[in-house]
Amino acid sequence: MEQANPAMHDVLATAESWRKAGRNVALATVVETWGSAPRPVGSHLVVDADGNFEGSVSGGCVEGAVVGEAVEVIDDGKPRMLEFGVADETAWRVGLSCGGRIKVYVEKLD
Amino acid sequence: MKLDILRRLNEARERRLPAILITDVATGAERLVTEAEDYSSDPLEEKLVERFRSGVSGMEDGTFFTVHLPAPRFVIVGAVHISQALAPMAQIAGFDVTIIDPRTAFATADRFPGLRLIAEWPDVAIPKVGLDPFTAIAVVTHDPKIDDPALTAAFAARCFYIGALGSRKTHARRVERLKAAGAADADLARISAPIGLPIRAQSPAEIAVAILAQAIEALRSRGVAGGGAAA
């Protein structure tokens, strides 16, 4: 339910207002989680072409990596699926310290 | 995502209308379904029904469902002892809580610190809150002049939970009164009375637990045959 995740309301409104203001915007959404993940499925992060962002998909663990990918999605317009977790070889860098695994879908807002 | 879809999604959320965004993650194709429209012939109908009920977002066979349900409200009519326990507990459980009682001796900020209080009669107070299918209402004043109009408003708004304090005898008299005033049998049958799950609650705080649990049960079984309110 949304009430457990009030910040989500603001993120989608922010995405709409950024786009309407002429900014190029990508939206990242947590689509799957395994084990203990810090943010529930359906959580959003909005990113603009300069790497400004609002919202959260992991409580801070992988936001940096998601923002980097989102800027590329804004460039080429192609949606992509990102996966983060301890099984990842870069886990020590951008993994989830809680030991969970998450999938994040990143798409451009046309 | 198309800006137009996002705009319609935000508009639905603003209007407290349940909405599901359906994304084909392989192609990026997206569409929006709201509970206000007829989706009975949608190829994903069964999944949509289930997700509108549960409110849970998730991935199924390459399709991602982002489910947006309005945040539930809890309106408590009667600033009594039970309400002093029920209001903060409902707030902790995630409800947006409002207490209504025209009796200004009861509806004081001292008795309900940090909670939204409206010290007016239901006919004035209820339009200010705006009852809807994602609102629970508990009427606990024991005064028909206050309780009855609140119940009538709750029927009209299709509140997902309607509870009324009072014994079986009190409730039988209430049903008679409301019926005489034109209430439909189906609406009267939606009143949970005696109020609360049967946990042998005694103290006001225990009764509040029973009421909150019953409201949560109704919320989580929304639209399911045999339990809760029909969506």
CSV table of N, CA and C in Angstrom, one decimal, chain B residues 85-202:
chain,number,residue,atom,x,y,z
B,85,ALA,N,-7.8,6.1,22.6
B,85,ALA,CA,-6.9,5.0,22.3
B,85,ALA,C,-6.8,4.6,20.8
B,86,LEU,N,-8.0,4.7,20.2
B,86,LEU,CA,-8.1,4.3,18.8
B,86,LEU,C,-7.4,5.2,17.9
B,87,ALA,N,-7.5,6.5,18.1
B,87,ALA,CA,-7.0,7.5,17.2
B,87,ALA,C,-5.5,7.3,17.1
B,88,PRO,N,-4.7,7.3,18.2
B,88,PRO,CA,-3.2,7.2,18.0
B,88,PRO,C,-2.8,5.8,17.4
B,89,MET,N,-3.6,4.8,17.8
B,89,MET,CA,-3.2,3.4,17.3
B,89,MET,C,-3.5,3.4,15.8
B,90,ALA,N,-4.6,3.9,15.3
B,90,ALA,CA,-4.9,3.9,13.9
B,90,ALA,C,-3.9,4.7,13.1
B,91,GLN,N,-3.4,5.8,13.7
B,91,GLN,CA,-2.4,6.6,13.1
B,91,GLN,C,-1.1,5.8,12.9
B,92,ILE,N,-0.7,5.1,13.9
B,92,ILE,CA,0.5,4.2,13.9
B,92,ILE,C,0.3,3.2,12.8
B,93,ALA,N,-0.9,2.7,12.7
B,93,ALA,CA,-1.1,1.6,11.7
B,93,ALA,C,-1.2,2.2,10.2
B,94,GLY,N,-1.1,3.5,10.1
B,94,GLY,CA,-1.0,4.0,8.7
B,94,GLY,C,-2.2,4.8,8.2
B,95,PHE,N,-3.2,4.9,9.1
B,95,PHE,CA,-4.4,5.6,8.7
B,95,PHE,C,-4.2,7.1,8.9
B,96,ASP,N,-4.9,7.9,8.0
B,96,ASP,CA,-5.0,9.3,8.2
B,96,ASP,C,-6.2,9.6,9.0
B,97,VAL,N,-6.1,10.0,10.3
B,97,VAL,CA,-7.2,10.0,11.3
B,97,VAL,C,-7.8,11.3,11.5
B,98,THR,N,-9.1,11.3,11.6
B,98,THR,CA,-9.9,12.6,12.0
B,98,THR,C,-10.9,12.2,13.0
B,99,ILE,N,-11.0,13.0,14.1
B,99,ILE,CA,-12.0,12.8,15.1
B,99,ILE,C,-13.1,13.9,15.0
B,100,ILE,N,-14.3,13.5,15.0
B,100,ILE,CA,-15.4,14.4,14.9
B,100,ILE,C,-16.3,14.3,16.1
B,101,ASP,N,-16.6,15.4,16.8
B,101,ASP,CA,-17.6,15.4,17.9
B,101,ASP,C,-18.0,16.9,18.1
B,102,PRO,N,-19.3,17.1,18.0
B,102,PRO,CA,-19.8,18.5,18.2
B,102,PRO,C,-19.7,19.0,19.6
B,103,ARG,N,-19.5,18.0,20.5
B,103,ARG,CA,-19.5,18.4,22.0
B,103,ARG,C,-18.1,18.9,22.3
B,104,THR,N,-18.0,20.2,22.5
B,104,THR,CA,-16.7,20.8,22.6
B,104,THR,C,-16.0,20.4,23.9
B,105,ALA,N,-16.8,19.9,24.9
B,105,ALA,CA,-16.2,19.4,26.1
B,105,ALA,C,-15.4,18.1,25.9
B,106,PHE,N,-15.8,17.3,24.9
B,106,PHE,CA,-15.1,16.1,24.5
B,106,PHE,C,-13.9,16.3,23.5
B,107,ALA,N,-14.3,17.1,22.5
B,107,ALA,CA,-13.3,17.3,21.4
B,107,ALA,C,-12.3,18.4,21.8
B,108,THR,N,-11.4,18.1,22.6
B,108,THR,CA,-10.3,19.1,23.0
B,108,THR,C,-9.0,18.6,22.6
B,109,ALA,N,-8.1,19.5,22.3
B,109,ALA,CA,-6.7,19.2,21.9
B,109,ALA,C,-6.0,18.5,23.0
B,110,ASP,N,-6.3,18.8,24.3
B,110,ASP,CA,-5.7,18.2,25.4
B,110,ASP,C,-5.9,16.7,25.5
B,111,ARG,N,-7.2,16.3,25.1
B,111,ARG,CA,-7.5,14.9,25.1
B,111,ARG,C,-7.0,14.1,23.9
B,112,PHE,N,-6.7,14.9,22.8
B,112,PHE,CA,-6.3,14.3,21.5
B,112,PHE,C,-5.1,15.0,20.9
B,113,PRO,N,-3.9,15.0,21.7
B,113,PRO,CA,-2.8,15.8,21.2
B,113,PRO,C,-2.3,15.4,19.9
B,114,GLY,N,-2.1,16.4,19.0
B,114,GLY,CA,-1.5,16.1,17.7
B,114,GLY,C,-2.4,15.4,16.7
B,115,LEU,N,-3.7,15.3,17.0
B,115,LEU,CA,-4.6,14.7,16.1
B,115,LEU,C,-5.6,15.7,15.5
B,116,ARG,N,-6.1,15.4,14.3
B,116,ARG,CA,-7.1,16.3,13.7
B,116,ARG,C,-8.4,16.2,14.3
B,117,LEU,N,-9.0,17.3,14.8
B,117,LEU,CA,-10.2,17.3,15.5
B,117,LEU,C,-11.2,18.2,14.8
B,118,ILE,N,-12.4,17.8,14.6
B,118,ILE,CA,-13.4,18.8,14.1
B,118,ILE,C,-14.6,18.8,15.1
B,119,ALA,N,-14.7,19.9,15.8
B,119,ALA,CA,-15.8,20.0,16.8
B,119,ALA,C,-17.1,20.6,16.2
B,120,GLU,N,-17.6,19.8,15.3
B,120,GLU,CA,-18.9,20.2,14.6
B,120,GLU,C,-19.8,19.0,14.4
B,121,TRP,N,-21.0,19.3,14.1
B,121,TRP,CA,-21.9,18.2,13.8
B,121,TRP,C,-21.5,17.5,12.6
B,122,PRO,N,-21.9,16.2,12.5
B,122,PRO,CA,-21.4,15.4,11.3
B,122,PRO,C,-21.8,16.1,9.9
B,123,ASP,N,-23.0,16.7,9.9
B,123,ASP,CA,-23.4,17.3,8.6
B,123,ASP,C,-22.5,18.4,8.1
B,124,VAL,N,-21.8,19.0,9.1
B,124,VAL,CA,-20.9,20.0,8.7
B,124,VAL,C,-19.4,19.5,8.6
B,125,ALA,N,-19.1,18.6,9.5
B,125,ALA,CA,-17.7,18.0,9.6
B,125,ALA,C,-17.4,17.0,8.5
B,126,ILE,N,-18.4,16.2,8.2
B,126,ILE,CA,-18.1,15.1,7.2
B,126,ILE,C,-17.7,15.6,5.8
B,127,PRO,N,-18.4,16.6,5.3
B,127,PRO,CA,-18.0,17.1,4.0
B,127,PRO,C,-16.6,17.7,4.0
B,128,LYS,N,-16.2,18.2,5.2
B,128,LYS,CA,-14.8,18.7,5.3
B,128,LYS,C,-13.8,17.6,5.2
B,129,VAL,N,-14.1,16.4,5.7
B,129,VAL,CA,-13.2,15.3,5.6
B,129,VAL,C,-13.2,14.6,4.2
B,130,GLY,N,-14.5,14.4,3.7
B,130,GLY,CA,-14.6,13.8,2.5
B,130,GLY,C,-14.5,12.2,2.6
B,131,LEU,N,-15.6,11.6,3.0
B,131,LEU,CA,-15.6,10.1,3.0
B,131,LEU,C,-15.6,9.5,1.6
B,132,ASP,N,-14.9,8.3,1.5
B,132,ASP,CA,-14.9,7.6,0.2
B,132,ASP,C,-14.6,6.2,0.5
B,133,PRO,N,-14.5,5.3,-0.6
B,133,PRO,CA,-14.4,3.9,-0.4
B,133,PRO,C,-13.1,3.5,0.3
B,134,PHE,N,-12.1,4.4,0.5
B,134,PHE,CA,-10.9,4.1,1.2
B,134,PHE,C,-10.9,4.8,2.6
B,135,THR,N,-12.1,5.0,3.1
B,135,THR,CA,-12.3,5.6,4.5
B,135,THR,C,-13.0,4.6,5.4
B,136,ALA,N,-12.4,4.4,6.6
B,136,ALA,CA,-13.1,3.6,7.6
B,136,ALA,C,-13.8,4.6,8.5
B,137,ILE,N,-15.0,4.2,9.1
B,137,ILE,CA,-15.6,5.1,10.0
B,137,ILE,C,-16.1,4.3,11.2
B,138,ALA,N,-15.9,4.8,12.4
B,138,ALA,CA,-16.4,4.2,13.6
B,138,ALA,C,-17.2,5.3,14.3
B,139,VAL,N,-18.5,5.0,14.6
B,139,VAL,CA,-19.3,5.9,15.4
B,139,VAL,C,-19.4,5.4,16.8
B,140,VAL,N,-19.0,6.2,17.7
B,140,VAL,CA,-18.9,5.7,19.1
B,140,VAL,C,-19.5,6.7,20.2
B,141,THR,N,-20.4,7.6,19.7
B,141,THR,CA,-20.9,8.6,20.7
B,141,THR,C,-22.0,8.0,21.6
B,142,HIS,N,-22.7,7.0,21.1
B,142,HIS,CA,-23.9,6.5,21.8
B,142,HIS,C,-25.1,7.5,21.7
B,143,ASP,N,-24.9,8.6,20.9
B,143,ASP,CA,-26.0,9.6,20.8
B,143,ASP,C,-26.5,9.5,19.3
B,144,PRO,N,-27.7,9.0,19.1
B,144,PRO,CA,-28.3,8.9,17.8
B,144,PRO,C,-28.2,10.2,17.0
B,145,LYS,N,-28.4,11.3,17.7
B,145,LYS,CA,-28.3,12.6,16.9
B,145,LYS,C,-27.0,12.8,16.2
B,146,ILE,N,-25.9,12.2,16.8
B,146,ILE,CA,-24.6,12.4,16.2
B,146,ILE,C,-24.3,11.2,15.3
B,147,ASP,N,-24.6,10.0,15.9
B,147,ASP,CA,-24.2,8.7,15.2
B,147,ASP,C,-25.0,8.5,13.9
B,148,ASP,N,-26.3,8.7,13.9
B,148,ASP,CA,-27.1,8.3,12.8
B,148,ASP,C,-26.8,9.1,11.5
B,149,PRO,N,-26.6,10.4,11.5
B,149,PRO,CA,-26.3,11.1,10.3
B,149,PRO,C,-24.9,10.7,9.8
B,150,ALA,N,-24.0,10.3,10.7
B,150,ALA,CA,-22.6,9.9,10.2
B,150,ALA,C,-22.8,8.6,9.5
B,151,LEU,N,-23.6,7.7,10.0
B,151,LEU,CA,-23.8,6.4,9.4
B,151,LEU,C,-24.4,6.5,8.0
B,152,THR,N,-25.4,7.4,7.9
B,152,THR,CA,-26.1,7.7,6.6
B,152,THR,C,-25.0,8.2,5.6
B,153,ALA,N,-24.2,9.1,6.0
B,153,ALA,CA,-23.1,9.6,5.1
B,153,ALA,C,-22.1,8.5,4.7
B,154,ALA,N,-21.8,7.6,5.6
B,154,ALA,CA,-20.9,6.5,5.4
B,154,ALA,C,-21.5,5.5,4.3
B,155,PHE,N,-22.8,5.3,4.4
B,155,PHE,CA,-23.5,4.4,3.4
B,155,PHE,C,-23.3,5.0,2.0
B,156,ALA,N,-23.6,6.3,1.9
B,156,ALA,CA,-23.6,7.0,0.6
B,156,ALA,C,-22.2,7.0,0.0
B,157,ALA,N,-21.2,7.1,0.9
B,157,ALA,CA,-19.8,7.2,0.4
B,157,ALA,C,-19.1,5.8,0.2
B,158,ARG,N,-19.8,4.8,0.5
B,158,ARG,CA,-19.3,3.4,0.4
B,158,ARG,C,-18.0,3.2,1.2
B,159,CYS,N,-18.0,3.7,2.4
B,159,CYS,CA,-16.8,3.5,3.2
B,159,CYS,C,-16.5,2.0,3.4
B,160,PHE,N,-15.2,1.6,3.3
B,160,PHE,CA,-14.9,0.2,3.3
B,160,PHE,C,-15.2,-0.5,4.7
B,161,TYR,N,-15.2,0.3,5.7
B,161,TYR,CA,-15.5,-0.2,7.0
B,161,TYR,C,-16.5,0.8,7.8
B,162,ILE,N,-17.6,0.2,8.3
B,162,ILE,CA,-18.5,1.1,9.1
B,162,ILE,C,-18.8,0.3,10.4
B,163,GLY,N,-18.3,0.9,11.5
B,163,GLY,CA,-18.5,0.2,12.8
B,163,GLY,C,-19.3,1.1,13.7
B,164,ALA,N,-20.2,0.5,14.5
B,164,ALA,CA,-21.0,1.4,15.4
B,164,ALA,C,-21.1,0.7,16.8
B,165,LEU,N,-20.7,1.5,17.8
B,165,LEU,CA,-20.7,1.1,19.1
B,165,LEU,C,-22.1,0.9,19.7
B,166,GLY,N,-22.3,-0.1,20.5
B,166,GLY,CA,-23.6,-0.4,21.2
B,166,GLY,C,-23.8,-1.9,21.2
B,167,SER,N,-24.7,-2.2,22.2
B,167,SER,CA,-25.1,-3.7,22.4
B,167,SER,C,-26.0,-4.1,21.2
B,168,ARG,N,-26.3,-5.4,21.2
B,168,ARG,CA,-27.2,-5.9,20.1
B,168,ARG,C,-28.5,-5.2,20.2
B,169,LYS,N,-29.0,-4.9,21.4
B,169,LYS,CA,-30.3,-4.2,21.6
B,169,LYS,C,-30.2,-2.8,21.1
B,170,THR,N,-29.2,-2.1,21.5
B,170,THR,CA,-29.0,-0.7,21.0
B,170,THR,C,-28.9,-0.7,19.5
B,171,HIS,N,-28.2,-1.7,18.9
B,171,HIS,CA,-28.1,-1.8,17.5
B,171,HIS,C,-29.4,-2.1,16.8
B,172,ALA,N,-30.2,-2.9,17.4
B,172,ALA,CA,-31.5,-3.3,16.8
B,172,ALA,C,-32.4,-2.0,16.7
B,173,ARG,N,-32.3,-1.2,17.8
B,173,ARG,CA,-33.1,0.1,17.7
B,173,ARG,C,-32.5,1.0,16.7
B,174,ARG,N,-31.2,1.0,16.6
B,174,ARG,CA,-30.6,1.9,15.6
B,174,ARG,C,-31.0,1.5,14.1
B,175,VAL,N,-31.0,0.2,13.9
B,175,VAL,CA,-31.4,-0.3,12.6
B,175,VAL,C,-32.8,0.1,12.3
B,176,GLU,N,-33.7,0.0,13.3
B,176,GLU,CA,-35.1,0.4,13.1
B,176,GLU,C,-35.2,1.9,12.7
B,177,ARG,N,-34.5,2.7,13.5
B,177,ARG,CA,-34.5,4.1,13.2
B,177,ARG,C,-34.1,4.4,11.8
B,178,LEU,N,-32.9,3.9,11.4
B,178,LEU,CA,-32.3,4.2,10.1
B,178,LEU,C,-33.2,3.7,9.0
B,179,LYS,N,-33.8,2.5,9.2
B,179,LYS,CA,-34.7,1.9,8.2
B,179,LYS,C,-35.9,2.9,8.0
B,180,ALA,N,-36.5,3.3,9.1
B,180,ALA,CA,-37.6,4.3,9.1
B,180,ALA,C,-37.2,5.5,8.3
B,181,ALA,N,-35.9,5.9,8.4
B,181,ALA,CA,-35.5,7.1,7.7
B,181,ALA,C,-35.1,6.8,6.3
B,182,GLY,N,-35.2,5.6,5.8
B,182,GLY,CA,-35.1,5.3,4.4
B,182,GLY,C,-33.8,4.5,4.1
B,183,ALA,N,-33.0,4.0,5.1
B,183,ALA,CA,-31.8,3.3,4.8
B,183,ALA,C,-32.1,1.9,4.1
B,184,ALA,N,-31.3,1.5,3.2
B,184,ALA,CA,-31.5,0.2,2.5
B,184,ALA,C,-30.9,-0.9,3.4
B,185,ASP,N,-31.6,-2.1,3.3
B,185,ASP,CA,-31.2,-3.2,4.1
B,185,ASP,C,-29.7,-3.6,3.9
B,186,ALA,N,-29.3,-3.5,2.6
B,186,ALA,CA,-27.9,-3.9,2.3
B,186,ALA,C,-26.9,-3.0,3.0
B,187,ASP,N,-27.3,-1.7,3.1
B,187,ASP,CA,-26.4,-0.8,3.8
B,187,ASP,C,-26.3,-1.1,5.3
B,188,LEU,N,-27.5,-1.3,5.8
B,188,LEU,CA,-27.6,-1.6,7.3
B,188,LEU,C,-26.8,-2.8,7.6
B,189,ALA,N,-26.8,-3.8,6.7
B,189,ALA,CA,-26.1,-5.1,6.9
B,189,ALA,C,-24.6,-4.8,6.9
B,190,ARG,N,-24.1,-3.7,6.4
B,190,ARG,CA,-22.7,-3.4,6.3
B,190,ARG,C,-22.1,-2.9,7.6
B,191,ILE,N,-23.0,-2.5,8.6
B,191,ILE,CA,-22.6,-2.0,9.8
B,191,ILE,C,-22.0,-3.1,10.7
B,192,SER,N,-20.8,-3.0,11.2
B,192,SER,CA,-20.2,-3.9,12.1
B,192,SER,C,-20.7,-3.5,13.5
B,193,ALA,N,-21.6,-4.3,14.1
B,193,ALA,CA,-22.1,-4.0,15.4
B,193,ALA,C,-22.6,-5.3,16.0
B,194,PRO,N,-22.3,-5.6,17.2
B,194,PRO,CA,-21.5,-4.8,18.1
B,194,PRO,C,-20.1,-4.6,17.5
B,195,ILE,N,-19.5,-3.5,17.7
B,195,ILE,CA,-18.3,-3.1,17.0
B,195,ILE,C,-17.0,-3.9,17.4
B,196,GLY,N,-16.1,-4.2,16.5
B,196,GLY,CA,-14.9,-4.8,16.8
B,196,GLY,C,-14.9,-6.3,16.7
B,197,LEU,N,-13.7,-6.9,16.5
B,197,LEU,CA,-13.5,-8.3,16.4
B,197,LEU,C,-13.8,-8.9,17.8
B,198,PRO,N,-14.4,-10.1,17.9
B,198,PRO,CA,-14.8,-10.6,19.2
B,198,PRO,C,-13.6,-11.1,19.9
B,199,ILE,N,-12.9,-10.3,20.7
B,199,ILE,CA,-11.7,-10.7,21.4
B,199,ILE,C,-11.9,-10.5,22.9
B,200,ARG,N,-13.2,-10.4,23.3
B,200,ARG,CA,-13.5,-10.2,24.7
B,200,ARG,C,-12.9,-9.0,25.3
B,201,ALA,N,-12.8,-7.9,24.5
B,201,ALA,CA,-12.2,-6.7,24.9
B,201,ALA,C,-13.1,-6.1,26.1
B,202,GLN,N,-12.4,-5.5,27.0
B,202,GLN,CA,-13.1,-4.9,28.2
B,202,GLN,C,-12.8,-3.4,28.3
